[in-house]
mmCIF file of C-alpha atoms in Angstrom:
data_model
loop_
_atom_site.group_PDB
_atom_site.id
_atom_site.type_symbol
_atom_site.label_atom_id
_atom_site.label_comp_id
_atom_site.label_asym_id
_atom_site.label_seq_id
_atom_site.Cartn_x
_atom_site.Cartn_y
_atom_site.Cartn_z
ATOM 1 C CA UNK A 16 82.097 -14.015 89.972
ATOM 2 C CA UNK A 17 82.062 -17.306 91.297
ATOM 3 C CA UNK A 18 85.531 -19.418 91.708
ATOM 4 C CA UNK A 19 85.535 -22.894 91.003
ATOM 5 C CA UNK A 20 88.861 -24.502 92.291
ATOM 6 C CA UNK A 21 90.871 -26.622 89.627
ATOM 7 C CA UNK A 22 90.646 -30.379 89.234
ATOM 8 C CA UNK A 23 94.081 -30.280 89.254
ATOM 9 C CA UNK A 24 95.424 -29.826 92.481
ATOM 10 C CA UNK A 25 95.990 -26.043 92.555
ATOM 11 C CA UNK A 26 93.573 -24.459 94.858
ATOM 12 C CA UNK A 27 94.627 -21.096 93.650
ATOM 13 C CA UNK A 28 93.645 -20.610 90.309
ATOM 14 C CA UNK A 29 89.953 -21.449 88.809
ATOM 15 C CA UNK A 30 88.650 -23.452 85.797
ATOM 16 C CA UNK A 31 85.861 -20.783 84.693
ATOM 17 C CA UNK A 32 87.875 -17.431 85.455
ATOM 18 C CA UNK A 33 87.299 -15.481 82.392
ATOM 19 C CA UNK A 34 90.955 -13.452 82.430
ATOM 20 C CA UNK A 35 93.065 -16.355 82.809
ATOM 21 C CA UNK A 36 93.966 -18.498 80.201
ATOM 22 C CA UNK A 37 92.958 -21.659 79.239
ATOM 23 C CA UNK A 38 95.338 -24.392 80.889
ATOM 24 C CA UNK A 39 95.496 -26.415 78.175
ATOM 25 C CA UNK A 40 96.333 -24.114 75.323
ATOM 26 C CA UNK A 41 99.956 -24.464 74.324
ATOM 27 C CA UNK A 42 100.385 -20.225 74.565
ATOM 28 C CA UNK A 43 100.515 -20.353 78.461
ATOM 29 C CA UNK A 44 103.660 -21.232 78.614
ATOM 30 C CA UNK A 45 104.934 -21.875 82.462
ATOM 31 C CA UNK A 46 108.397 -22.944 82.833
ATOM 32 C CA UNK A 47 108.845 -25.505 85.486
ATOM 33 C CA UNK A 48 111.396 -24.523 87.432
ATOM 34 C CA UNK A 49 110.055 -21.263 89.224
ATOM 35 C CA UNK A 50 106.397 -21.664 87.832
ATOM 36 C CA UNK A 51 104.793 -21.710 91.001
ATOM 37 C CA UNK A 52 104.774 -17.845 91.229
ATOM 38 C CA UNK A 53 102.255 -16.467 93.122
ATOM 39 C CA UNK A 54 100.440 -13.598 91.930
ATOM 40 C CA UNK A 55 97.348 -11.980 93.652
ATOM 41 C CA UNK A 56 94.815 -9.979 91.209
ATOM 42 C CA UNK A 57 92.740 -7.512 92.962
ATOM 43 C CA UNK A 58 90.408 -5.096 91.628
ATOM 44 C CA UNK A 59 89.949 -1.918 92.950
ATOM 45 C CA UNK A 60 87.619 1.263 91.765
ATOM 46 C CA UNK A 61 90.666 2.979 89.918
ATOM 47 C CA UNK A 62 92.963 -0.059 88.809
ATOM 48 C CA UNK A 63 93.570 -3.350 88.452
ATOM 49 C CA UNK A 64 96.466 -4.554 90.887
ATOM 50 C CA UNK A 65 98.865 -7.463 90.049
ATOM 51 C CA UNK A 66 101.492 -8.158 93.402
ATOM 52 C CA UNK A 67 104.002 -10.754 92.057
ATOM 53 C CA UNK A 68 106.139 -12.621 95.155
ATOM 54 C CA UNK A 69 109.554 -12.634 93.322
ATOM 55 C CA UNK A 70 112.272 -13.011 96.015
ATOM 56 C CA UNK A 71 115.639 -12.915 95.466
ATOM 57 C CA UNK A 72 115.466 -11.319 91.963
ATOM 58 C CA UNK A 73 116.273 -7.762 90.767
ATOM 59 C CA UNK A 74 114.306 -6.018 88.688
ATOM 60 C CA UNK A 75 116.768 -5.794 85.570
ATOM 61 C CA UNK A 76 115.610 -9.974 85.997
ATOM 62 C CA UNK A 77 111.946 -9.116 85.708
ATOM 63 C CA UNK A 78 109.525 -8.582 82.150
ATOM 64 C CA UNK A 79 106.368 -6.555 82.097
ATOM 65 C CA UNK A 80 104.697 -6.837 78.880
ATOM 66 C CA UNK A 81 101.616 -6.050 77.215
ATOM 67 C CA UNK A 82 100.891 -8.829 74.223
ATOM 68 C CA UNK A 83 98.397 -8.128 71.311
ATOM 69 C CA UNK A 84 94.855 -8.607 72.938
ATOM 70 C CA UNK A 85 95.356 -7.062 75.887
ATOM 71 C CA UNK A 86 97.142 -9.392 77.872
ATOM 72 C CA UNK A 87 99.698 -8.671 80.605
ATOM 73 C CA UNK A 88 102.666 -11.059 80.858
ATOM 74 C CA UNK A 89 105.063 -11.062 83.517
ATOM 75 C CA UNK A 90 108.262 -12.981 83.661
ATOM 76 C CA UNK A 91 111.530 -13.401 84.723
ATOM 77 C CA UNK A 92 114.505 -16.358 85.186
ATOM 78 C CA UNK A 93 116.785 -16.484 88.534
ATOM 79 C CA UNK A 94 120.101 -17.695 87.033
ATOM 80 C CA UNK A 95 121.638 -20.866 88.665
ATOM 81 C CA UNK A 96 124.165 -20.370 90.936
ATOM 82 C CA UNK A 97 127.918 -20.609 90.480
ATOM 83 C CA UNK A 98 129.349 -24.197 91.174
ATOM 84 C CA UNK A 99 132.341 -24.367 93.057
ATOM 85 C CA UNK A 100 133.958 -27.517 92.009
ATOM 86 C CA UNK A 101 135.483 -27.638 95.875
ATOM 87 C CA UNK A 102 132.045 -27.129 97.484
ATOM 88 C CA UNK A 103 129.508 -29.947 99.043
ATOM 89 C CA UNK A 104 126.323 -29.250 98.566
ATOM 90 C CA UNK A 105 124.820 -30.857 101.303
ATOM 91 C CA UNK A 106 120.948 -29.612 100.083
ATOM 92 C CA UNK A 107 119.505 -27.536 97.311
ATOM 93 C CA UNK A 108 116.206 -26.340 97.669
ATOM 94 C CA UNK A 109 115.758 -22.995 96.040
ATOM 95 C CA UNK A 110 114.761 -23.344 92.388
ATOM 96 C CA UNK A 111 116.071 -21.548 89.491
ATOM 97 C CA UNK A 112 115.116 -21.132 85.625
ATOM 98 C CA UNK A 113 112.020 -18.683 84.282
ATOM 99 C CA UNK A 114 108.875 -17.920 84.767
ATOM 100 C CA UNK A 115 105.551 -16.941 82.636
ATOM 101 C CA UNK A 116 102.376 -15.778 83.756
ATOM 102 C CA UNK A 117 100.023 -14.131 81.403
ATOM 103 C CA UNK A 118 96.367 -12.569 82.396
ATOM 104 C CA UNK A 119 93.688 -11.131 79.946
ATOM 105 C CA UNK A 120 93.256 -7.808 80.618
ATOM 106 C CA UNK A 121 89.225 -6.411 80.669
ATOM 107 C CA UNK A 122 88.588 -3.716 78.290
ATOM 108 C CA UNK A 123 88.746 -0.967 80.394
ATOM 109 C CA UNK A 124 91.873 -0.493 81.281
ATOM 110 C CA UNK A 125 94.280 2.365 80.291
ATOM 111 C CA UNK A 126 97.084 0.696 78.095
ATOM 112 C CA UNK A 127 99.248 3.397 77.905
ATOM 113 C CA UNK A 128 99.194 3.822 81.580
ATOM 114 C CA UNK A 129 100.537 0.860 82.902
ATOM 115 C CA UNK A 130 103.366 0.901 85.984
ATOM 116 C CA UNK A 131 105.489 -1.399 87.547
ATOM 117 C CA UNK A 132 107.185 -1.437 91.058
ATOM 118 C CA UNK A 133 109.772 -3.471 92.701
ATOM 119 C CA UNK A 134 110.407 -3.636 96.804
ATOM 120 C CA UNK A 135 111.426 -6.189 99.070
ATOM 121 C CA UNK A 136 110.744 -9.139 96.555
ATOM 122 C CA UNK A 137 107.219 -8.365 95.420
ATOM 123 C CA UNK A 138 106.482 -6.938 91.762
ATOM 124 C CA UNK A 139 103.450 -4.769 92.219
ATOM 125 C CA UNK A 140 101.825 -3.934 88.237
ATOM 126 C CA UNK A 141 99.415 -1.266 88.324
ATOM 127 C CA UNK A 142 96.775 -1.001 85.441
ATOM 128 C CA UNK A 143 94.425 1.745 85.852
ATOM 129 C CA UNK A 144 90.526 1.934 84.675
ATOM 130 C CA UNK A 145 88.887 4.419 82.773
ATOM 131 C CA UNK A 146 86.082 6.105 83.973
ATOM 132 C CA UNK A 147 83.049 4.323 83.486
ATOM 133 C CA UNK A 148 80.907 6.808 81.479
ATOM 134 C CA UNK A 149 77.777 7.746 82.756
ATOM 135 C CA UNK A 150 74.388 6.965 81.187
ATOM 136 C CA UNK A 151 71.973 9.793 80.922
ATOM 137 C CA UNK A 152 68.922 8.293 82.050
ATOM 138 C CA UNK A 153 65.204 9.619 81.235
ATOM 139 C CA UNK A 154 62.271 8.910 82.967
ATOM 140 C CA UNK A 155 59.450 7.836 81.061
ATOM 141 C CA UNK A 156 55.947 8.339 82.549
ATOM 142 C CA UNK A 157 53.678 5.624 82.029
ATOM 143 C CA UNK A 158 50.405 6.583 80.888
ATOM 144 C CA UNK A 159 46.841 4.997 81.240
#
């Protein structure tokens, strides 16, 4: 499949990629404060693998969900941090707030099969693929 980058800016994600939503349909949510989440897709023979960087948060903080049509949404929200009314902040760099990424899932994936890990800050979703079925082929010789 060829990748086309975005007009946009984002070299990471692709106008004409068939699995990821449209960005200008109103059901792709993407909060803005954590919303640059990266997430690498990679397709192997036996599954579909989803690694989600997601540092700092525990997994009671993460969502894996399967919506109607096949489509896998991960999510989460790091909560703001208690403010001391004594402290200075002197900088604040690290965001808070949620997160939404959603990805069309191909048909042949195994619903009901679906796992989800957790170490060292990286969400790693495992769909599996059924078997492609084989096609009984028969030779036809060509007379004449």
């Amino acid at each position: 499949m060829a990748m086309i980058p975005s007009l946009f800016g984002n070299n990471n994600t692709t106008i004409f990629d068939p699995f990821s939503f449209n960005m200008f349909d109103p059901s792709t949510e993407t909060s803005t404060a954590i919303s640059n989440t990266r997430i690498d897709w990679k397709e192997t023979p036996e599954a579909h693998i989803f690694k989600a960087d997601v540092p700092g948060l525990k997994k009671e903080e993460v969502k894996v969900e399967v919506e109607e049509g096949k489509v896998l949404r991960i999510s989460g929200e790091r909560s703001v941090e208690k403010e001391d009314k004594i402290d200075t902040w002197h900088r604040t760099e690290r965001s808070s707030g949620k997160f939404t990424r959603r990805f069309r899932l191909p048909e042949n994936v195994k619903m009901d099969q679906i796992k989800a890990t957790m170490e060292n800050g990286v969400l790693c979703v495992v769909v599996p693929k059924e078997e492609e079925k084989k096609r009984d082929v028969k030779n036809i010789q060509i007379c004449g």
